[in-house]
Amino acid sequence: MSDRPAPLHTVNKSPLAGPALQSCLAHLTDGAAVLLMEDGVYAALAGALCAGLLADALRDHPVYVLGPDLALRGLAGRALVPGVSIVDYEGFVTLATRHSLVQAWV
Amino acid sequence: MRPKRLLFVARCPPHGGARAAEMLDAALIAASFGQDVHLAFLDDGVFQLLADQQPGPDGPRNFAAGFADLDDYDIDPVWVERDSLGVRGLSAGDLMIPVTLLDRRDLAERMAEMDVVIGS
Amino acid sequence: MKFAILVNEAPFGHQAAQSALSFARAVLSSGHDLVRVFFYCDGVQNANRLAAPGNGETNLVRDWSRLASDNNVDLVVCIAAGLRRGVRDANLAPGFRISGLGQMVEAAVLADRLVTFGG
């Protein structure tokens, strides 16, 4: 990981609804991070089809999930892919300040 | 104030929704305001550049014809992800304008160097 | 830090506009500046004051207006995208103004971060 500020990527689609998550994860550069939000939070579920993809990404990149969007969907108490961190909207803002830009994979 | 490097990322196909057309409008305006504008096409967004799109009499305007004007706006080169073309059975020869083909890693690096990225 | 927000989805068809509002509030509560919220594509519907959600439903149009009046946030609706969808001065909710795409470009230039919601 480099010290150069890198993008924060947001994904708001279910991983089974289209290529957004897969495409996002394929374009991560050194220092980049991922935030799952809206229907994108389903990707964080442990045991889901894409859990392996996410686990691979987590070796080199932080992955965050928006807590309010987990709760809204009945997922607040569910097991998540190990290493995924839950943030609130203030956390989202902080991540945006720490990264060079925010790229939405919609 | 120095111009910003603004990238518009096109990932949706051209005619199923209005997003593609409206994002092209935004890119052209940004360029006309003197910003350093780039366009990247990946995933289904590569279909936006397919040659010979034929609007019917009742259909939406053929916004894709506007891609021919990109060099007038100094939006050049246009980046297209090679892998996205390949998995759709397409090649650069199927596209209406000359493009710069980039591998995924190269495109990722270029996207990361921008000041602002607007996705679609 | 200076933030700008781009909203591309309508208030009741998609969660994105609600996400954008929550993010806008968090920007302000974190002590950052919110230089502009620009409404584009279907996002222009966030400014339609004729929207009348049922009792007990969220009224995002009203919530945006409150955000503008309470925090002096600049809410700008794209004129071209708005006219296409019937959002114009006649039905513009309080706190919004209508202008051109140049305002989106300016927001991107003025802000340190432009965050896109929806699509």
CSV table of C-alpha atoms in Angstrom, one decimal, chain A residues 18 22 28 43 49 68-69 76 89 91 99 106:
chain,number,residue,atom,x,y,z
A,18,GLY,CA,-25.0,-6.7,-12.1
A,22,GLN,CA,-16.9,-7.2,-9.5
A,28,LEU,CA,-8.7,-1.1,-7.1
A,43,ALA,CA,-22.2,-8.2,-0.7
A,49,LEU,CA,-21.6,-16.1,-3.4
A,68,PRO,CA,-27.6,2.2,8.6
A,69,ASP,CA,-28.1,0.4,5.3
A,76,ALA,CA,-27.5,-5.6,11.5
A,89,TYR,CA,-22.6,8.4,7.6
A,91,GLY,CA,-17.6,7.6,9.0
A,99,HIS,CA,-9.2,9.5,0.1
A,106,VAL,CA,-23.7,2.7,-9.8
